[in-house]
Coordinates of N, CA and C in Angstrom, one line a residue:
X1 N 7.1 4.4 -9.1 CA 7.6 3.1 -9.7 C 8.9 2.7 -9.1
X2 N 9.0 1.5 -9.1 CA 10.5 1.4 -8.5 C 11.6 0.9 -9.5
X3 N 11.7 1.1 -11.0 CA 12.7 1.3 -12.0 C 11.8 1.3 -13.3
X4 N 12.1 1.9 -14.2 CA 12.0 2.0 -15.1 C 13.1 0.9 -16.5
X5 N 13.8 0.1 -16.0 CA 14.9 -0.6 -16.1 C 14.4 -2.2 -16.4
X6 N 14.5 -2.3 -18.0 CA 13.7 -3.9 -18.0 C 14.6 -4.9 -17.1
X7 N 13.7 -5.7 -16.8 CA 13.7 -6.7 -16.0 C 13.8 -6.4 -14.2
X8 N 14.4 -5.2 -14.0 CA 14.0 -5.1 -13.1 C 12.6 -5.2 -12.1
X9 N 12.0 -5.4 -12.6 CA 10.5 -5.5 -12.5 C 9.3 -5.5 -13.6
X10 N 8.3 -6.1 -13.1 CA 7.4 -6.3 -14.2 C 6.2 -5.6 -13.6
X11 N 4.9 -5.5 -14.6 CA 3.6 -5.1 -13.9 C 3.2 -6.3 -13.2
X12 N 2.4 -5.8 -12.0 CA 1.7 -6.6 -11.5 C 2.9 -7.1 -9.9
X13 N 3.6 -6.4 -10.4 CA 4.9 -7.2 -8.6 C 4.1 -6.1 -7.8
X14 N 4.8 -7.2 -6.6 CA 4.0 -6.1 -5.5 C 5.3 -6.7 -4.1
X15 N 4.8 -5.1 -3.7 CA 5.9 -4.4 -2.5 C 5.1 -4.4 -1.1
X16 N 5.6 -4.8 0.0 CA 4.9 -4.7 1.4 C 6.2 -3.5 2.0
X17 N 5.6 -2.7 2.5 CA 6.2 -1.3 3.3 C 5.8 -1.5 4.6
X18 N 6.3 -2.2 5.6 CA 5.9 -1.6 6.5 C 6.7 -0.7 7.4
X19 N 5.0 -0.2 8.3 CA 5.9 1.1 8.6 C 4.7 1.2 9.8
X20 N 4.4 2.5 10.5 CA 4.0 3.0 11.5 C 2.9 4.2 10.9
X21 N 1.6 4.3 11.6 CA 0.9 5.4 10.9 C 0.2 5.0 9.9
X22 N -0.3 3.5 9.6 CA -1.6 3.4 8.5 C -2.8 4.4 8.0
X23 N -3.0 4.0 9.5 CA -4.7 5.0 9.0 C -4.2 6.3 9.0
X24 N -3.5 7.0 9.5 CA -3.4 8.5 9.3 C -3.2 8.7 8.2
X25 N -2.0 7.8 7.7 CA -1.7 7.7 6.0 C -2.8 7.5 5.1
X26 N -3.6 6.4 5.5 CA -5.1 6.0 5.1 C -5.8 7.6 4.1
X27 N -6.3 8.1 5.5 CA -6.9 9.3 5.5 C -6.3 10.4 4.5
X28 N -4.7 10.5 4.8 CA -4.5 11.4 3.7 C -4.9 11.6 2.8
X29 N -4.3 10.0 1.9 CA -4.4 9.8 0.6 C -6.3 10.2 -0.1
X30 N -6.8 9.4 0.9 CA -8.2 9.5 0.7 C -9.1 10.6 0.6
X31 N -8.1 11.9 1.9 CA -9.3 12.9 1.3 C -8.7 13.5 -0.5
X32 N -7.6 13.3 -0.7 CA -7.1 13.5 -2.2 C -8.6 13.4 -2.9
X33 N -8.6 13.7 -4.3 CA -9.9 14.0 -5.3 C -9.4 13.4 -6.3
X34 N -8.7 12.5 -6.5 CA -8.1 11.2 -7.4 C -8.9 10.4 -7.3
X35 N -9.5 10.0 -8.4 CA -10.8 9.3 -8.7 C -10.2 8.0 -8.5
X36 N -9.1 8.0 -9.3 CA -8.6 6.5 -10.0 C -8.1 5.9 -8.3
X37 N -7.4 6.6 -7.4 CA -7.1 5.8 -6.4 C -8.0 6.2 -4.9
X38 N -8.2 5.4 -4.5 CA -9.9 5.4 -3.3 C -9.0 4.1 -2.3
X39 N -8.6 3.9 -2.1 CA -7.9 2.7 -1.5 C -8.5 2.3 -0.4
X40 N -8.8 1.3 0.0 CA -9.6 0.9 1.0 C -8.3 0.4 2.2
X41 N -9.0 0.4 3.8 CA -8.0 -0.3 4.8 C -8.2 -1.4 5.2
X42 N -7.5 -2.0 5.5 CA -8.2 -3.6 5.9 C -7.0 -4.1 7.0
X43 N -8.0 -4.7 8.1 CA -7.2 -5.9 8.8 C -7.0 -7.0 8.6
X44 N -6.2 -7.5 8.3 CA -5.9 -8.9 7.8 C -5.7 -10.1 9.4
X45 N -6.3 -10.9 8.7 CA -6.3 -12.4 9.1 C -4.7 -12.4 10.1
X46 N -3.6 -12.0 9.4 CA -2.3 -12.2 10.0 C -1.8 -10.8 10.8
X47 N -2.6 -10.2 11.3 CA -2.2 -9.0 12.8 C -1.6 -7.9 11.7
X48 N -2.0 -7.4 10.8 CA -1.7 -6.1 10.3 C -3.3 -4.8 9.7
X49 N -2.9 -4.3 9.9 CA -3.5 -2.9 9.0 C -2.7 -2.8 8.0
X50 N -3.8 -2.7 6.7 CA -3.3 -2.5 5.3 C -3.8 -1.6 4.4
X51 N -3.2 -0.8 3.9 CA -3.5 0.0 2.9 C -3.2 -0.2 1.1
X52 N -3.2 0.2 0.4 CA -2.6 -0.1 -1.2 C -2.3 0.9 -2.1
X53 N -1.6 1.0 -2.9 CA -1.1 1.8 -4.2 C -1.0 1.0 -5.5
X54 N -1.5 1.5 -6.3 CA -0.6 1.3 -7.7 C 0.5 2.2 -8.4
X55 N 1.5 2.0 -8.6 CA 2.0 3.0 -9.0 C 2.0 2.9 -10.5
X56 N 2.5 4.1 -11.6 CA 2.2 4.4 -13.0 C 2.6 3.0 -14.3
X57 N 3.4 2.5 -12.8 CA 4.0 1.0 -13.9 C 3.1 -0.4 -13.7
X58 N 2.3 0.3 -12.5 CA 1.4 -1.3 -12.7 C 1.9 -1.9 -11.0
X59 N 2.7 -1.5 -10.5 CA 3.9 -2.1 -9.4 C 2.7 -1.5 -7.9
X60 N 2.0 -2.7 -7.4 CA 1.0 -3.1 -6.5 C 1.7 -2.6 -5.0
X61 N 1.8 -1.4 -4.1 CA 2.3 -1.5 -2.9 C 1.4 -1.3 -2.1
X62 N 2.1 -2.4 -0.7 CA 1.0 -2.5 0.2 C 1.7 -1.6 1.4
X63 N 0.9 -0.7 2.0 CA 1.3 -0.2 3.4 C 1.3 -0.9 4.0
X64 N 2.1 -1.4 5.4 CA 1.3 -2.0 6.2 C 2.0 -2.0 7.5
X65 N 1.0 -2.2 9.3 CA 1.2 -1.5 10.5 C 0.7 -2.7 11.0
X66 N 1.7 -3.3 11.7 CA 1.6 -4.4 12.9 C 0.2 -3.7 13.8
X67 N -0.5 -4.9 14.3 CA -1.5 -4.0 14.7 C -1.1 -4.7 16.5
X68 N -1.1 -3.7 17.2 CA -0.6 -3.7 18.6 C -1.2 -5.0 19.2
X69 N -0.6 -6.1 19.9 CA -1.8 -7.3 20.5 C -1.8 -8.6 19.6
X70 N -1.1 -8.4 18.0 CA -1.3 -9.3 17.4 C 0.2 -10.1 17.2
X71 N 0.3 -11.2 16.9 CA 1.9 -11.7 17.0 C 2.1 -11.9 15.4

């Protein structure tokens, strides 16, 4: 979660991370045996690889990896 601290954030905000290593990340999470999170990858329309989280507060984060070729 990224605070516990009202107003700092509500359920349902959402975070873009980007970073380097999607799918490897992807995979991790995925072979996990956590029912509740299965997260799918996706290329988007705008040149990224995307991953997702929820975290315990409701707080939506997206991984995400410029994808080489795309502007």
């Amino acid at each position: 979660h990224l605070s516990e601290h009202h107003g700092d954030g509500s359920p349902g905000a959402r975070l873009r991370v980007m970073m380097r290593g999607v799918e490897e990340f992807h995979r991790e999470i995925s072979a996990k045996t956590y029912r509740y999170m299965r997260p799918g990858l996706e290329k988007t329309p705008w040149g990224t690889l995307e991953t997702g989280a929820i975290d315990p507060f409701g707080t939506i984060i997206r991984f995400c990896e410029r994808i080489d070729g795309q502007s």
